[in-house]
Amino acid sequence: MNRARILEALHERPYNANQLSETLGLDHRTIRHYLELLQKNGLVSRPSGEAYASPYFVSPYLEGNYAVFEEIRKKLLSSGR
């Protein structure tokens, strides 16, 4: 569920990896790993050519389908996963 927490945080506002680490109480390496996976799968993005500490954003694809993401997350939470 950590990836879902990252997506929820980014849906509220852009964060860089350090800010997400502090906000969510997760190790910086864990955050970086999840951000790479989420970016590879088209769920988050960051401006091309930006520096190391540049912020991540929810991708336009996820933004357009965020209600579906929330519905799936609620079902997973209610099933105890």
PDB file of C-alpha atoms in Angstrom:
ATOM      1  CA  MET A   1       0.000   0.000   0.000  1.00  0.00           C
ATOM      2  CA  ASN A   2       3.031   2.300   0.102  1.00  0.00           C
ATOM      3  CA  ARG A   3       2.734   2.979  -3.617  1.00  0.00           C
ATOM      4  CA  ALA A   4      -0.885   3.979  -3.099  1.00  0.00           C
ATOM      5  CA  ARG A   5       0.170   6.313  -0.274  1.00  0.00           C
ATOM      6  CA  ILE A   6       2.715   7.917  -2.603  1.00  0.00           C
ATOM      7  CA  LEU A   7       0.083   8.407  -5.294  1.00  0.00           C
ATOM      8  CA  GLU A   8      -2.344   9.928  -2.795  1.00  0.00           C
ATOM      9  CA  ALA A   9       0.305  12.367  -1.571  1.00  0.00           C
ATOM     10  CA  LEU A  10       1.233  13.352  -5.124  1.00  0.00           C
ATOM     11  CA  HIS A  11      -2.425  13.819  -5.983  1.00  0.00           C
ATOM     12  CA  GLU A  12      -2.600  16.476  -3.250  1.00  0.00           C
ATOM     13  CA  ARG A  13       0.531  18.318  -4.445  1.00  0.00           C
ATOM     14  CA  PRO A  14       3.914  17.694  -6.100  1.00  0.00           C
ATOM     15  CA  TYR A  15       6.707  16.334  -3.896  1.00  0.00           C
ATOM     16  CA  ASN A  16      10.312  15.370  -4.485  1.00  0.00           C
ATOM     17  CA  ALA A  17      11.656  12.082  -3.117  1.00  0.00           C
ATOM     18  CA  ASN A  18      13.048  13.624   0.084  1.00  0.00           C
ATOM     19  CA  GLN A  19       9.781  15.380   0.862  1.00  0.00           C
ATOM     20  CA  LEU A  20       7.821  12.169   0.306  1.00  0.00           C
ATOM     21  CA  SER A  21      10.220  10.282   2.554  1.00  0.00           C
ATOM     22  CA  GLU A  22       9.679  12.768   5.374  1.00  0.00           C
ATOM     23  CA  THR A  23       5.925  13.096   4.837  1.00  0.00           C
ATOM     24  CA  LEU A  24       5.223   9.361   4.649  1.00  0.00           C
ATOM     25  CA  GLY A  25       7.878   8.203   7.117  1.00  0.00           C
ATOM     26  CA  LEU A  26       9.505   5.849   4.612  1.00  0.00           C
ATOM     27  CA  ASP A  27      13.158   5.315   3.769  1.00  0.00           C
ATOM     28  CA  HIS A  28      14.437   7.510   0.937  1.00  0.00           C
ATOM     29  CA  ARG A  29      15.637   4.460  -1.043  1.00  0.00           C
ATOM     30  CA  THR A  30      12.200   2.884  -0.762  1.00  0.00           C
ATOM     31  CA  ILE A  31      10.575   6.066  -2.050  1.00  0.00           C
ATOM     32  CA  ARG A  32      13.032   6.305  -4.968  1.00  0.00           C
ATOM     33  CA  HIS A  33      12.386   2.653  -5.881  1.00  0.00           C
ATOM     34  CA  TYR A  34       8.613   3.109  -5.864  1.00  0.00           C
ATOM     35  CA  LEU A  35       8.820   6.380  -7.804  1.00  0.00           C
ATOM     36  CA  GLU A  36      10.876   4.653 -10.504  1.00  0.00           C
ATOM     37  CA  LEU A  37       8.264   1.878 -10.757  1.00  0.00           C
ATOM     38  CA  LEU A  38       5.374   4.331 -10.816  1.00  0.00           C
ATOM     39  CA  GLN A  39       7.097   6.463 -13.460  1.00  0.00           C
ATOM     40  CA  LYS A  40       7.930   3.405 -15.572  1.00  0.00           C
ATOM     41  CA  ASN A  41       4.248   2.427 -15.474  1.00  0.00           C
ATOM     42  CA  GLY A  42       3.018   5.890 -16.439  1.00  0.00           C
ATOM     43  CA  LEU A  43       1.423   6.816 -13.109  1.00  0.00           C
ATOM     44  CA  VAL A  44       3.768   9.632 -12.095  1.00  0.00           C
ATOM     45  CA  SER A  45       5.883  12.056 -14.064  1.00  0.00           C
ATOM     46  CA  ARG A  46       8.473  14.742 -13.555  1.00  0.00           C
ATOM     47  CA  PRO A  47       9.676  17.483 -15.861  1.00  0.00           C
ATOM     48  CA  SER A  48      12.263  16.181 -18.315  1.00  0.00           C
ATOM     49  CA  GLY A  49      15.792  17.395 -17.784  1.00  0.00           C
ATOM     50  CA  GLU A  50      15.073  18.461 -14.219  1.00  0.00           C
ATOM     51  CA  ALA A  51      17.577  18.209 -11.380  1.00  0.00           C
ATOM     52  CA  TYR A  52      17.849  15.458  -8.774  1.00  0.00           C
ATOM     53  CA  ALA A  53      15.456  17.124  -6.324  1.00  0.00           C
ATOM     54  CA  SER A  54      12.784  17.981  -8.883  1.00  0.00           C
ATOM     55  CA  PRO A  55       9.197  17.223  -7.916  1.00  0.00           C
ATOM     56  CA  TYR A  56       7.061  14.349  -9.103  1.00  0.00           C
ATOM     57  CA  PHE A  57       3.473  14.801 -10.243  1.00  0.00           C
ATOM     58  CA  VAL A  58       0.542  12.472 -10.790  1.00  0.00           C
ATOM     59  CA  SER A  59       0.557  11.739 -14.521  1.00  0.00           C
ATOM     60  CA  PRO A  60      -2.243  13.048 -16.727  1.00  0.00           C
ATOM     61  CA  TYR A  61      -3.290   9.409 -17.256  1.00  0.00           C
ATOM     62  CA  LEU A  62      -3.736   8.772 -13.533  1.00  0.00           C
ATOM     63  CA  GLU A  63      -5.337  12.166 -12.994  1.00  0.00           C
ATOM     64  CA  GLY A  64      -7.977  11.244 -15.561  1.00  0.00           C
ATOM     65  CA  ASN A  65      -8.563   7.876 -13.906  1.00  0.00           C
ATOM     66  CA  TYR A  66      -8.127   8.848 -10.258  1.00  0.00           C
ATOM     67  CA  ALA A  67     -11.701   7.887  -9.312  1.00  0.00           C
ATOM     68  CA  VAL A  68     -10.997   4.336 -10.503  1.00  0.00           C
ATOM     69  CA  PHE A  69      -7.775   4.251  -8.460  1.00  0.00           C
ATOM     70  CA  GLU A  70      -9.681   5.371  -5.343  1.00  0.00           C
ATOM     71  CA  GLU A  71     -12.364   2.747  -5.886  1.00  0.00           C
ATOM     72  CA  ILE A  72      -9.796  -0.046  -6.211  1.00  0.00           C
ATOM     73  CA  ARG A  73      -7.900   1.178  -3.151  1.00  0.00           C
ATOM     74  CA  LYS A  74     -11.086   1.260  -1.048  1.00  0.00           C
ATOM     75  CA  LYS A  75     -11.924  -2.302  -2.079  1.00  0.00           C
ATOM     76  CA  LEU A  76      -8.425  -3.472  -1.159  1.00  0.00           C
ATOM     77  CA  LEU A  77      -8.613  -1.728   2.218  1.00  0.00           C
ATOM     78  CA  SER A  78     -12.018  -3.220   3.002  1.00  0.00           C
ATOM     79  CA  SER A  79     -10.748  -6.706   2.139  1.00  0.00           C
ATOM     80  CA  GLY A  80      -7.842  -6.297   4.570  1.00  0.00           C
ATOM     81  CA  ARG A  81      -5.045  -6.259   1.990  1.00  0.00           C
TER      82      ARG A  81
END
